[in-house]
Amino acid sequence: MRTNFIKQLIEEARHNDKIFLLVGDLGYHVIEPFAEEFPERFLNVGIAEQNMAGVAAGLSMAGYNVYFYSIGNFPTIRCLEQIRNDISYHNVNVKIVSVGAGYAYGSLGATHQATEDIGALRVIPNIVVATPGDPIEAKAITKLSAIYDGPMYIRLGKAGEKVVHTKEVIDIKIGDICPLIVKKGNEKAVLACGNILDAAKHQIEDENLPYNLYSVPFVKPIDIDQLKRVINSHPKGLITIEEHQKSCGMGSAVVEIVNDLYADGGIETYPKIKRIAIPDEFVEVVGSQLFLRKYERLFL
């Protein structure tokens, strides 16, 4: 995902001289092409993510569309106060980009695992929370972010994620839900966000599960009308799956929307919703992303 992000950002920067990239002393062999082509719009702030958030807000107030990029929890959890007060409160044009979401850096332990970031940021006003499920969605969301004026969080995987979509995602809109497996007769829907999407798709196909699959590339907002159509076409309910804490994640966002729809008469029947996510605990072992997913039973 990160390679597609940088490639698309370079393409956008060629046509938009207001795109500015900040990094936190990482991304070597990935970000160099941007730095070499646009040295006047690139700055390595160093391992100073909270400061980087403030710099991003200031540059945005000077007219730039600023991307600040670092590992998983460092541009998010570490910078929460600066994101809230400097970026969100002023509603400035800053894109927070994390690489290595979920357990991507699982071998480095809990300090490097980004498993609470969606919840932390989606409760802050003004911020769009984007969770691309594969490199194609990452490219589409990067393209969209270049023309979106306002705060956005883009949650990327680390590297090597498989392409799930069979074709380019064209003209993605904020809040879209992307259908991937839709077969007549399947009465249950799986909603997946982030790079666990590929694992969900393979499990459905390998085990011949009678589920339709949808990617949720935006956790905030989720298009209510699109979610309503998914609910109404799957009478046996929904399953949400994500590599994030169960509290305040994508599954929670879906439940909140469903609850309000039902309370307001938008849907007649309250659907069954099963949430698959990380339980309320820190994982006490280290290992690969796949190992930790199995350890926390993140499968359908």
Short mmCIF file of C-alpha atoms in Angstrom, two decimals, residues 1 72 96-102 118 128-133 138 152-158 194-195:
data_model
loop_
_atom_site.label_atom_id
_atom_site.label_comp_id
_atom_site.label_asym_id
_atom_site.label_seq_id
_atom_site.Cartn_x
_atom_site.Cartn_y
_atom_site.Cartn_z
CA MET A 1 0.00 0.00 0.00
CA GLY A 72 1.23 3.23 12.78
CA ILE A 96 -2.31 12.03 8.62
CA VAL A 97 -0.80 8.93 7.03
CA SER A 98 0.15 5.89 9.09
CA VAL A 99 2.01 2.93 7.65
CA GLY A 100 1.93 -0.46 9.34
CA ALA A 101 -1.61 -0.57 10.68
CA GLY A 102 -2.75 -3.22 13.11
CA ILE A 118 -9.30 4.23 14.40
CA VAL A 128 -12.31 11.63 7.76
CA VAL A 129 -10.98 8.16 8.64
CA ALA A 130 -9.90 6.13 5.59
CA THR A 131 -8.94 2.46 5.87
CA PRO A 132 -7.98 1.14 2.42
CA GLY A 133 -8.18 -2.63 2.09
CA ALA A 138 -4.88 3.04 -1.31
CA MET A 152 -8.11 13.05 6.84
CA TYR A 153 -6.52 9.99 8.40
CA ILE A 154 -5.22 7.41 5.90
CA ARG A 155 -4.45 4.06 7.54
CA LEU A 156 -2.10 1.98 5.39
CA GLY A 157 -0.66 -1.49 5.69
CA LYS A 158 3.09 -1.99 5.77
CA GLY A 194 -7.98 -2.47 6.23
CA ASN A 195 -5.54 -5.07 5.02
#
